[in-house]
Structures are given as C-alpha cells and as structure tokens.
Coordinates of C-alpha atoms and ligand atoms in Angstrom, one line a residue:
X250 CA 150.1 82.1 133.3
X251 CA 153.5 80.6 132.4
X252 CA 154.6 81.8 128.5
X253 CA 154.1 78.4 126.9
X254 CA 156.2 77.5 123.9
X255 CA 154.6 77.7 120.7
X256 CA 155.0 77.4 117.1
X257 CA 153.3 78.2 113.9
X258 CA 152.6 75.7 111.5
X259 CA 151.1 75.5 108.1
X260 CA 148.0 74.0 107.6
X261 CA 148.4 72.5 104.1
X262 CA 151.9 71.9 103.9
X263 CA 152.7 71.4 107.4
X264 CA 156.1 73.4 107.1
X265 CA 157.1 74.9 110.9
X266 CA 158.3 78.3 111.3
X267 CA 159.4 80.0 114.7
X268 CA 157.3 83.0 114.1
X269 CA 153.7 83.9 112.4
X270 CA 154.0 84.8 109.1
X271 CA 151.1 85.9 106.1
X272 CA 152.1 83.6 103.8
X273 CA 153.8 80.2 103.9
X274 CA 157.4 80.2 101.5
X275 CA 156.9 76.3 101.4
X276 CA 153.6 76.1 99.6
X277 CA 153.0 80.0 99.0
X278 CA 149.1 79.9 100.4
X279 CA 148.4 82.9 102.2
X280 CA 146.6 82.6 106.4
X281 CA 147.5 79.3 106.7
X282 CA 150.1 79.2 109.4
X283 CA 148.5 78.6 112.9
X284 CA 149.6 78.5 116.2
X285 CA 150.4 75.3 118.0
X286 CA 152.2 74.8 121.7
X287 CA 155.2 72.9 121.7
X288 CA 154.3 70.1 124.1
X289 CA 156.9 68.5 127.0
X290 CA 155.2 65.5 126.5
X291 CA 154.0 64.0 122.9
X292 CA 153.4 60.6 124.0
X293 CA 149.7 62.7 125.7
X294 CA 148.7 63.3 122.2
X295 CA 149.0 59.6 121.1
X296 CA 146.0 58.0 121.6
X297 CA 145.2 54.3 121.1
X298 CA 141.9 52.0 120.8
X299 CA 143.9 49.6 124.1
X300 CA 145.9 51.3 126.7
X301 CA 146.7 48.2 128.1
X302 CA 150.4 47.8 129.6
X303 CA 151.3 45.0 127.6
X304 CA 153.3 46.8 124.3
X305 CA 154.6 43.5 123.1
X306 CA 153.7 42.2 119.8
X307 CA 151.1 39.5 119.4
X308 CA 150.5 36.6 117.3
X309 CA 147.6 37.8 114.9
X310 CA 145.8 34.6 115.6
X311 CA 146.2 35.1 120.0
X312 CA 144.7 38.0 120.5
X313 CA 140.6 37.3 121.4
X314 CA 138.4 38.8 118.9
X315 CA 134.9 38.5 121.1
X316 CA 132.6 41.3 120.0
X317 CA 132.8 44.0 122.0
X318 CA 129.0 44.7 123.8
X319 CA 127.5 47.5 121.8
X320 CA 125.3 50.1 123.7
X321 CA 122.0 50.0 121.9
X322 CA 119.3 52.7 122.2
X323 CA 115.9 53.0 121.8
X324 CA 116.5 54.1 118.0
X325 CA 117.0 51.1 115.5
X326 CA 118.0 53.7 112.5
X327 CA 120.4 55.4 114.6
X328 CA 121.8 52.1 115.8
X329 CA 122.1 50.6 112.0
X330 CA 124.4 54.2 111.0
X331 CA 126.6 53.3 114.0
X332 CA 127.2 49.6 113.3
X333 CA 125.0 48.4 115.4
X334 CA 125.2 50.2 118.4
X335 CA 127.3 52.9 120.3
X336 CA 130.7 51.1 120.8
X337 CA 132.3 51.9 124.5
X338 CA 135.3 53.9 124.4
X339 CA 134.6 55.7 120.9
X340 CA 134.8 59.5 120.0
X341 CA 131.9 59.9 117.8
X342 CA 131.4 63.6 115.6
X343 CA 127.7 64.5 114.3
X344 CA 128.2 67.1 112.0
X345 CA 125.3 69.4 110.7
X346 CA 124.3 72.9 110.1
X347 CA 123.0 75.0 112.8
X348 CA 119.4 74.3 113.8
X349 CA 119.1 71.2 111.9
X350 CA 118.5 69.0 115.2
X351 CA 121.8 67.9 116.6
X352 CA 121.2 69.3 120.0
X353 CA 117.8 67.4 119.7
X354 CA 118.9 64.3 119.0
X355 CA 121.9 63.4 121.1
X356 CA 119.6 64.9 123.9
X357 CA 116.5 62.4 123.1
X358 CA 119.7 59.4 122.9
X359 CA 121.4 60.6 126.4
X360 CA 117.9 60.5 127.9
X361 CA 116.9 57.0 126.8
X362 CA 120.3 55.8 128.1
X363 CA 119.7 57.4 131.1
X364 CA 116.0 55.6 131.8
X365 CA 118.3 52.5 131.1
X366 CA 119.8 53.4 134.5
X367 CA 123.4 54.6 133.1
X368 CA 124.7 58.1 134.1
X369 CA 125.0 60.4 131.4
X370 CA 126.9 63.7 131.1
X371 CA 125.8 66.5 128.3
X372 CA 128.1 69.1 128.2
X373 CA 126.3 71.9 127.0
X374 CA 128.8 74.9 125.7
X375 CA 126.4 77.1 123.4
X376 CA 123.2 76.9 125.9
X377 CA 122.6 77.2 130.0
X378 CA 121.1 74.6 131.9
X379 CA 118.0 76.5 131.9
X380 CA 118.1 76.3 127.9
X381 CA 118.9 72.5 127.9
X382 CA 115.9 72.1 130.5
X383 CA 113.3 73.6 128.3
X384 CA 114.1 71.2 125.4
X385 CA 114.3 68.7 127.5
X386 CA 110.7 69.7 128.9
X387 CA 109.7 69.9 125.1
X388 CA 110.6 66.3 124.8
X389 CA 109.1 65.3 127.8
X390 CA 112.3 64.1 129.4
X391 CA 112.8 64.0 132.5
X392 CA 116.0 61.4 133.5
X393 CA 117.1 60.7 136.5
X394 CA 120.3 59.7 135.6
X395 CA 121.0 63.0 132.9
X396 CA 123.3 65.3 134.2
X397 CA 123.5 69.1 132.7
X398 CA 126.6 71.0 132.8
X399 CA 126.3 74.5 131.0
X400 CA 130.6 74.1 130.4
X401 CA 133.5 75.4 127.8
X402 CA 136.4 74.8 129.7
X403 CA 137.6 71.2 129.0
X404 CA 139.5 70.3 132.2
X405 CA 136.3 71.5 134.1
X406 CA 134.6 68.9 131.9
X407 CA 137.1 66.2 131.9
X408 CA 137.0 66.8 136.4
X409 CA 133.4 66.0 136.3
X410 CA 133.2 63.1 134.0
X411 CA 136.1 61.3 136.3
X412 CA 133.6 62.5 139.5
X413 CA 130.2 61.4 137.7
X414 CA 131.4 58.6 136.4
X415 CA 128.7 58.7 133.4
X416 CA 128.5 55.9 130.8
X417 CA 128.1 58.5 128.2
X418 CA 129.0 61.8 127.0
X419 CA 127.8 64.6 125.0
X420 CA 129.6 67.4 124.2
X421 CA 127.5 70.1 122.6
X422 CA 129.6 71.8 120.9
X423 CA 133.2 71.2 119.9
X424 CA 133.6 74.3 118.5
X425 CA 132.7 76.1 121.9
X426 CA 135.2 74.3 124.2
X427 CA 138.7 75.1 125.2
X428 CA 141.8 74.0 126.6
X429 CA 143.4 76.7 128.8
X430 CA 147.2 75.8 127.7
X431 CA 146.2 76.5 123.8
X432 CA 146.5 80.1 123.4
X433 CA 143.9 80.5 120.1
X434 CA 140.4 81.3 120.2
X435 CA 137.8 78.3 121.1
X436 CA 136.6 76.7 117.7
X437 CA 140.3 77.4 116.2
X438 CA 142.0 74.7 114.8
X439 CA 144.8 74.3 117.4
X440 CA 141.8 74.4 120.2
X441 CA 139.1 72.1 118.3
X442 CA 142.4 69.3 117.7
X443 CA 144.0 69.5 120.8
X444 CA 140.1 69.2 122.7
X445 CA 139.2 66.5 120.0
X446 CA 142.5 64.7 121.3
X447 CA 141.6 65.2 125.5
X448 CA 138.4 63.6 124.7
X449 CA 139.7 61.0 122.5
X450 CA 142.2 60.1 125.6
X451 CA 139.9 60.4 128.2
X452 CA 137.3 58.0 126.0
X453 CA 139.3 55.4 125.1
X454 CA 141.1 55.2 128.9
X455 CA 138.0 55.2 130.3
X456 CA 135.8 53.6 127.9
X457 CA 133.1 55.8 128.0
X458 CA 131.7 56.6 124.8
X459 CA 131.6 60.6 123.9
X460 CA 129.3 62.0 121.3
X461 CA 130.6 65.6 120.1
X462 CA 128.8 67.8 118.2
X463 CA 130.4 70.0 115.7
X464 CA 128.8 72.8 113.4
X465 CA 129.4 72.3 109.7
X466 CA 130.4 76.3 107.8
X467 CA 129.1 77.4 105.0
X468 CA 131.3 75.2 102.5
X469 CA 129.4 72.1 104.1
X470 CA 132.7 70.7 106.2
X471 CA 133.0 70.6 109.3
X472 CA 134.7 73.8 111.1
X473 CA 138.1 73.2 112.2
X474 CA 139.2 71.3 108.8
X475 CA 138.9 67.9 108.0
X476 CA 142.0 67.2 110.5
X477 CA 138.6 66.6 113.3
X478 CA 136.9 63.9 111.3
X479 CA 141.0 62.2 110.7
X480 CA 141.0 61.7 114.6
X481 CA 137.5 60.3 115.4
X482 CA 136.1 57.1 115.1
X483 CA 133.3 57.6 113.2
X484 CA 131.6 60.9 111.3
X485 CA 127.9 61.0 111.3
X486 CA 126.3 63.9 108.8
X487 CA 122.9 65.2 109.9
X488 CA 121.3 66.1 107.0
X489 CA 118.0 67.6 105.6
X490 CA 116.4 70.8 104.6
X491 CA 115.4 73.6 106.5
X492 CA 111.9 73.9 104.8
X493 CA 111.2 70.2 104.9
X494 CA 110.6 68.3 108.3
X495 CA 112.9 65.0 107.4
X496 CA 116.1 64.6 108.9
X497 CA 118.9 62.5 107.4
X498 CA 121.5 61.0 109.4
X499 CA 124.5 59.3 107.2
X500 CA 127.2 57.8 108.5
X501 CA 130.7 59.0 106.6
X502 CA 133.3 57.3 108.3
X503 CA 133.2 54.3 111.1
X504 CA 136.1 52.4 112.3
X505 CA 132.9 49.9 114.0
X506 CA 130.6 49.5 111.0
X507 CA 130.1 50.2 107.1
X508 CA 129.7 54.1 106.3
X509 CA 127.2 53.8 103.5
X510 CA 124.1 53.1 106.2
X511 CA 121.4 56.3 106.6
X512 CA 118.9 56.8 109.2
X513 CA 115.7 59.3 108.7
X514 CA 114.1 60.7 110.8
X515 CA 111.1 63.5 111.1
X516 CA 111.1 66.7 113.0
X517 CA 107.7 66.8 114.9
X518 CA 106.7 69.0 117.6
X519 CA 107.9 66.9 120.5
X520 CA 111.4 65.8 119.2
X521 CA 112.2 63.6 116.6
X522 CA 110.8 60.3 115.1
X523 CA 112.5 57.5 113.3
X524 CA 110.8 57.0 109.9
X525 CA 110.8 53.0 109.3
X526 CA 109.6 53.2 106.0
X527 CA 111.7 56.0 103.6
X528 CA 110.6 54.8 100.0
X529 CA 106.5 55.5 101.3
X530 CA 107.8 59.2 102.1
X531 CA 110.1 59.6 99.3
X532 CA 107.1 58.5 97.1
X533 CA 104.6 60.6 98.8
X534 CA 104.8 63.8 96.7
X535 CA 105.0 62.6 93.4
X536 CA 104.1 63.7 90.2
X537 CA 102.3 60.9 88.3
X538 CA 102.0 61.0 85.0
X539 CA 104.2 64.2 84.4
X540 CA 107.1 64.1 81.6
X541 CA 110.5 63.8 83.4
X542 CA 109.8 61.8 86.4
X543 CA 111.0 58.2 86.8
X544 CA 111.2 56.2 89.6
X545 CA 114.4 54.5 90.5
X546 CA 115.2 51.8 93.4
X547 CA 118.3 52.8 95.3
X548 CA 120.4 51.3 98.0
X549 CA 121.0 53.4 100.9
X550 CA 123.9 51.1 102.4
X551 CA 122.0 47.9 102.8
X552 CA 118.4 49.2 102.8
X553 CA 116.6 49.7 99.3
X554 CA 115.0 53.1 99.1
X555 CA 112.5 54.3 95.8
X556 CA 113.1 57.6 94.9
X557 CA 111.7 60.0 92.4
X558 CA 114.3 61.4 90.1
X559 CA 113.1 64.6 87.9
X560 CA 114.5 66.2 84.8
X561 CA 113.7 69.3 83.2
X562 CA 114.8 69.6 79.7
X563 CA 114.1 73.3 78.0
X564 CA 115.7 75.3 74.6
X565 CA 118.8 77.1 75.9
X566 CA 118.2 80.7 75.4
X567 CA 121.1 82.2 75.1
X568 CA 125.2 81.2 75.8
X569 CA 126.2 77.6 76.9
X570 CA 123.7 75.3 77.7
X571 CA 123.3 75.1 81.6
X572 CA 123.6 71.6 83.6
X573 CA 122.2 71.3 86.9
X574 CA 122.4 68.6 89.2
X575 CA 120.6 68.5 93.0
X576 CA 121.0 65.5 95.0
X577 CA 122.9 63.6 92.2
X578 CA 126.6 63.4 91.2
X579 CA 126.7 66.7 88.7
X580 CA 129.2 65.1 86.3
X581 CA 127.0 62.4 85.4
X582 CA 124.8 64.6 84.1
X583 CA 126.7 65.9 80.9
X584 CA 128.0 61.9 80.0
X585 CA 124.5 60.5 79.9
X586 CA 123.4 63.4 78.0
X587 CA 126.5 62.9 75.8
X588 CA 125.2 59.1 75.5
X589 CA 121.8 59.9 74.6
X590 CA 122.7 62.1 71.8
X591 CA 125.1 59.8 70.6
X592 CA 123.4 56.5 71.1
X593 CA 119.2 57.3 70.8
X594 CA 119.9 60.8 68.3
X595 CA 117.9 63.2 71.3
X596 CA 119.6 66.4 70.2
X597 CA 120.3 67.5 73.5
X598 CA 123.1 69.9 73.0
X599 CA 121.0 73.2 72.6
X600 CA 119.0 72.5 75.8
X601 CA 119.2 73.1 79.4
X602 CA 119.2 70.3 81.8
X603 CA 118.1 70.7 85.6
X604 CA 117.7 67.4 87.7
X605 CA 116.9 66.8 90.8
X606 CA 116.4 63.7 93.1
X607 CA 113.2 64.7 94.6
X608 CA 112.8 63.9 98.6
X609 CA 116.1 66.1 99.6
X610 CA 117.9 62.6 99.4
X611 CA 121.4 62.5 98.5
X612 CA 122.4 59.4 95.5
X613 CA 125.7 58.1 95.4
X614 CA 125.8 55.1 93.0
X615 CA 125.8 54.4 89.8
X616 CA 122.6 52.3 89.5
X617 CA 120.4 55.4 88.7
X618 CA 121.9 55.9 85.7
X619 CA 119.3 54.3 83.9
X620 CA 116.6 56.3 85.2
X621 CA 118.6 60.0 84.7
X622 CA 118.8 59.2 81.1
X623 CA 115.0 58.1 81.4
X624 CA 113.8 61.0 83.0
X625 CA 116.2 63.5 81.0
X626 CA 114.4 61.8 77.6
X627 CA 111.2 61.8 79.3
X628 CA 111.4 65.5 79.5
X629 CA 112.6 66.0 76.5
X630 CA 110.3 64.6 74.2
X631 CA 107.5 65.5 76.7
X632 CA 106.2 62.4 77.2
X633 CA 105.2 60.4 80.7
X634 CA 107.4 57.2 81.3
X635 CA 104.5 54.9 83.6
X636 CA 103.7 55.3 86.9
X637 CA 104.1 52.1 87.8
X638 CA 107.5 51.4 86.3
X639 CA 110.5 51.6 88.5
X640 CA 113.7 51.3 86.8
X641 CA 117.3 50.4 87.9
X642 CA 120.9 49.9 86.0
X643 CA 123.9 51.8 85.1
X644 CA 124.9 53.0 82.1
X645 CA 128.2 52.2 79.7
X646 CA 129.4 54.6 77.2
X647 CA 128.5 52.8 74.4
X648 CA 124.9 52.8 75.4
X649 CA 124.9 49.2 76.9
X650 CA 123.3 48.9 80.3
X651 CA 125.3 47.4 83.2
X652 CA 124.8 45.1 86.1
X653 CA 123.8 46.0 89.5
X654 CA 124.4 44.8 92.8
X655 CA 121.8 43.6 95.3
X656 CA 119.3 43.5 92.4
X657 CA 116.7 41.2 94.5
X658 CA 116.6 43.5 96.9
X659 CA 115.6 46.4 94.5
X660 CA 113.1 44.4 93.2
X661 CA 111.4 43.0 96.3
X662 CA 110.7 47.2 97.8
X663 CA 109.5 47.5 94.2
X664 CA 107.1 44.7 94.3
X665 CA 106.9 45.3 98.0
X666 CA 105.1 49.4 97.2
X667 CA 102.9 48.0 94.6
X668 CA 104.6 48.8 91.4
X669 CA 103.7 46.5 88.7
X670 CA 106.9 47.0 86.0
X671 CA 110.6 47.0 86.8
X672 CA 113.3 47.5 84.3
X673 CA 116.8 45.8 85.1
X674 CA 119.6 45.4 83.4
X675 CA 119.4 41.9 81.0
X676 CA 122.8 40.2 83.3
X677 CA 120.5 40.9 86.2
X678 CA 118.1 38.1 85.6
X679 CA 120.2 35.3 85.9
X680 CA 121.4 33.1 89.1
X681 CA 117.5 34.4 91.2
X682 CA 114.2 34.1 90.9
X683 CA 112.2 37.3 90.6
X684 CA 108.8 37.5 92.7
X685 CA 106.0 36.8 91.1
X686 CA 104.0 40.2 92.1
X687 CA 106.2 41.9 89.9
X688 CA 107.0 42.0 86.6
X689 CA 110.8 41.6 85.6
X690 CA 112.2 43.2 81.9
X691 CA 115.7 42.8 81.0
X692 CA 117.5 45.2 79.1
X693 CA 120.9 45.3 77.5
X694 CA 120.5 49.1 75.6
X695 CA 119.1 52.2 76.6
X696 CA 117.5 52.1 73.4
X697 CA 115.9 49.3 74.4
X698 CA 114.6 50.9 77.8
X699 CA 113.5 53.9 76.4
X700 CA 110.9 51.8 74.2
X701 CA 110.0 50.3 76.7
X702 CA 109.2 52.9 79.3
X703 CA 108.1 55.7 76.6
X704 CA 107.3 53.6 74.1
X705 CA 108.4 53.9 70.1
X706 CA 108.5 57.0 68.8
Ligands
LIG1150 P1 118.4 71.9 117.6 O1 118.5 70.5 118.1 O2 118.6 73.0 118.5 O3 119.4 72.1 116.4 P2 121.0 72.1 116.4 O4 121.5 71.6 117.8 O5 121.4 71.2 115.3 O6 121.4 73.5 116.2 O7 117.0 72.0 116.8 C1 116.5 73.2 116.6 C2 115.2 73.1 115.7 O8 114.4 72.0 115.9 C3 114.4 74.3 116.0 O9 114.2 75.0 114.7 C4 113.2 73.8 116.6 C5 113.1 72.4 116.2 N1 112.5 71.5 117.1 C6 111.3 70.9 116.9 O10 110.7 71.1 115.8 N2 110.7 70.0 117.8 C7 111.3 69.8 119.0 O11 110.8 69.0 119.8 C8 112.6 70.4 119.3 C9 113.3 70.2 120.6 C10 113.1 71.3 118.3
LIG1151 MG1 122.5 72.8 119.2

C-alpha cells in the first residue's frame, strides 16, 4: 500500500503537528494527538441532507416543505423516539452498554421492515452469520428480504449495499468497522469518524436509512468521543439495568423530531416487547405506606409517566454528611435540603441523604421537586405521606412552589391509575378544568404541602 499522508492532531484543542507527540504544547493535555490522513479531496468529507446539483440560493419561501414519508415499523414507541418514523436518508447511532439489547432490537426492526417487502442489509462486525442466525431463530424471524453479512471492512460493505440495493441498513458495530486508507486501529477515533462519514455519504446519496450501533465505555459516552454523535442525525440511548428486564430507549439528539421522547421496552425470552403502559410498571413495586416514598407525575417528552421517588434520611455517623442521588439530578439534592432547613426548620444538616427514583428511570425536570423535598421530610420525620396522593411542582428558594407545564396531563394519568389526591402548584389551577375523578389541591409553599401530605406536626 501507497504511504498515505498523515497528520496528528489534537483532540481537544485541535492544534496540527507534523509528527506524534505525548503531549500537546497548545493545550498541554497529555495522549491526545491522533492520527488523521491528509485527504486529496475534502469536498468527500462534506456531507449534506440534498445532494442535488442545483447550489444556488433559494428564496426561503420556494423551496417545497412536503413532509418527507417516514418509514414506520411495527413498534409505535420506537417510532414516537424517532419523530415519528425512520426518516430515509438518515445516519441514526443507538448507543448502549454491551449486552443491553442493541443487537436485539435493530434485528427485530430490520426483520419487520423486511416482511414489509423492503430489502434490508445488517452488517454484522462483532458476530458470524451463524451467530446473527441463532438470534434471529430465537426471535422467530425468518425474512425473506433480511440479508446477513458477517463484515468489518467498510468498502466491502458500502459494494454490497450499492449491489443489494436494501431500503435499510444496520451496522452492528461502529466500533468494529474499518476503512483501509485510515492507518489506526478499528474503533479509533480517526477510523469510527472517517466510517461515520462513508456512511453518512452513502445515506444521504442514496437515501437509505442506516442504523449504527455503537458501544457506550465505561464513563457512559459513546466510544470514539462525542465527535460521532456531532455528525449523525439523531442519538438514541438504550438504557436499563442489567438485573432488571426493562429496556429504556431515549432519544438525545434528532434533527427529525423532539429529543425528550422515551420508549420502554421489556426483555422477554423471545426478544423484546414494547411496554404501552410505563406508570403501571413504574408503580408496580411500590412500597405503600413506608416513610420516604412519594409519588410524583412526570413527563417523559410528551407522555406523563408516575414514578416512585424514595428518600432515606439517617444521623450522619461520622465526617460530612453524604448526599446521594440515583436517577435524579444530584445537585438538586443539597438545595432542597438547604430549603427545608431553612424554610419548614427540618434540621437536616447532620443527616445523610440517599434518593433514588425507583423503576431505573432517569428524571430530568424540575417538576419533581416537590415530591424530593416530600419524600426527603417523609423520611425524616418517619412518617408515611398517603398512598394515594401523587404530587407535582417545582420548588423556589424561598420556599414558594412553582408552576408546571402540561399540568392536565399530569393530572389526567393520575386520575387515570386510580389515585384519589393530587398536589399542584396553586398557579396551576387556573385557565382548565380538573377531572372530576380526582381530587385537585393547590399549593403556594412547601409548608403548605408538607401539611397536607404528612399532616401537622
Ligand atoms: P444483545 O442484543 O446481544 O445486546 P447488545 O447487542 O446490546 O450487546 O442482547 C443480549 C442479551 O439479551 C443477552 O443477555 C440475552 C438477552 N436476550 C433475551 O433475553 N431474549 C432474547 O430473545 C434475546 C435475543 C436476547
Ligand atoms: Mg450486539
């Protein structure tokens, strides 16, 4: 092979230096210069959503904005993460650690596209056809249209998708493909961006959509840096424990669709099953009547989920007091803590605090507020908020609780699962009309909720 020209470059600061050095003298970070071939021809590496000929600029309001037709497939929550569908012509990464289901999944979707009569290609790097064929037996799946091709080297792979023709494409996984002209190791990050730029160009000039898969490390980001998730059109996280059977799949970035949608799923013996109803599971384990358990009403993009959130307050021993935090933003912890003390008089600064958002669920927003503080007072003064209270609302520094968005919905799964009580915030109430299965209470403090749920004390 031809010596290609190369240079090393610095992954943080992006300064370029003729020959590998240990550390970089622009930003002084040690390992970080990697080696990149100097290409003839950059205008290979730009890729764009329309390849069309036409490069002349167009009046905003000429161009057609007709939706493009969506691929759907026979899974609605994996659909509603995507937007709606799989968009032709988009590069699409699931991330996840290794044995989560990945390989599962985009295997059960390539076969239902394929009993839809469209060709589909899954490149298989990590296992041999024989592998592929015995999950695929597993699943019962047996397509006529699913092609297997046990491949790592990427022009092989990009040769057979122009021969097959498919309509979609896996490519299981990024990390174990390779482009012969990069002189790295396969799952590098020269090899994993220039591949991840192939397939981008051979997606969007063809139109075919490609799935890739790509193994998250141990820090929980996707190998071969964030740089992968910059160039693809949309980052889905597949998510969930080990130990437990549900499955998580959360959109983190789409160019097609809003990023805040999740899809669950459940691990059974023959493959995996959508879950159409998350609060039910969510709510299956929990502990009634037990100090430090609330319930809150979350939104999971546009889809209201319930969700047990648990506190355990207990007498620091010895040193600082420790603050936990699973599922949950951790700094919230130590500010509603700081509001309790300051606002109710819970002398919380000698204790430890451990929460946890029960389920294996992940909550971004701050309408749980409310029911941290709840549970965290709950557990401290050992006493049961009610079963059948679900609360929702954020919390001000001063104490003063805080309007939510897309309160009806909240209320409605509330009502909907047979809780009798829910606490919103007082601004809540106006401008709807709450159902009448359901009990509505207002509040403007936490005091005021805390009376409420744990009564006086
Ligand atoms: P896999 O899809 O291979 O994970 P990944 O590609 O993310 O590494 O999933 C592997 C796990 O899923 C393995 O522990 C077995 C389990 N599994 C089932 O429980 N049921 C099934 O039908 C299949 C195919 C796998
Ligand atoms: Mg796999």
């Amino acid at each position: 092979m031809a010596k290609k020209k190369s240079k090393f470059v610095c992954q943080e600061c992006g300064y370029e230096s003729a020959k590998w050095m240990g550390k970089c003298p622009a930003c002084h970070q040690w390992n970080t210069l990697v080696e990149e071939v100097v290409s003839k021809d950059p205008a290979r590496h730009v890729f764009q959503a329309d390849n069309s000929a036409s490069k002349k600029p167009e009046k905003i309001t000429a161009i057609h904005s007709e939706k493009e037709p969506r691929i759907t497939t026979k899974m609605p929550e994996l659909n509603r993460v995507l937007g709606g569908g799989i968009v032709p012509g988009s590069l699409v990464l699931i991330g996840g650690d290794p044995g989560i289901g990945k390989s599962t999944l985009l295997l059960q979707v390539s076969s239902q596209l394929a009993d839809k009569g469209m060709p589909v290609l899954y490149i298989s790097g990590e296992e041999s056809a024989r592998q592929t064929k015995l999950r695929a037996d597993r699943l019962s799946i047996n397509s006529e249209e699913l092609y297997v091709l046990p491949e790592t080297n990427l022009a092989e792979v990009v040769n057979q998708i122009e021969s097959i023709d498919p309509k979609f494409v896996v490519i299981d996984s990024i990390q174990t493909i390779y482009r012969e002209e990069v002189t790295s190791a396969p799952g590098s990050v020269s090899q994993v961006r220039e591949c991840t730029s192939e397939l981008m160009r051979v997606a969007k000039s063809k139109g075919i959509p490609i799935f890739i898969v790509g193994h998250v490390t141990k820090e929980g980001s996707i190998a071969g840096p964030r740089l992968l998730e910059h160039m693809v059109d949309a980052v889905l996280y597949f998510e969930g424990e080990q130990h437990h059977t549900f499955r998580i799949l959360r959109g983190v970035k789409n160019r097609f669709g809003s990023t805040n949608e999740m899809g669950i799923f459940e691990m059974k013996e023959k493959g995996l099953e959508e879950v159409d109803n998350p609060s039910e599971i969510f709510l299956e384990e929990r502990s009634q009547g037990a100090a430090g358990s609330t319930i809150v009403a979350s939104m999971e993009g546009t889809r209201p989920v319930l969700v047990e959130i648990q506190a355990l307050i207990s007498p620091t021993t010895f040193g600082n007091p420790r603050r936990m935090a699973t599922g949950l933003d951790h700094n919230r912890v130590p500010l509603l803590m700081a509001v309790l003390e300051k606002r109710v008089g819970l002398l919380l600064q000698n204790q430890d605090a451990y929460l946890k958002v029960a389920g294996g669920v992940k909550l971004d927003e701050p309408a749980i507020d409310l029911a941290v503080a709840i549970s965290i007072a709950s557990s401290f003064r050992n006493q049961a908020s009610k079963a059948d209270d679900v609360v929702v609302g954020e919390v001000g520094l001063t104490g003063e609780i805080r309007r939510v968005a897309r309160i009806e919905q909240r209320v409605q799964e509330a009502a909907k699962l047979g809780f009798k009580r829910v606490i919103i915030p007082q601004k809540n109430l106006e401008g709807w009309t709450p159902p009448d299965n359901i009990e509505v209470v207002g509040v403007n403090t936490v005091q005021e909720a805390l009376s409420i749920t744990l009564g006086e004390r």
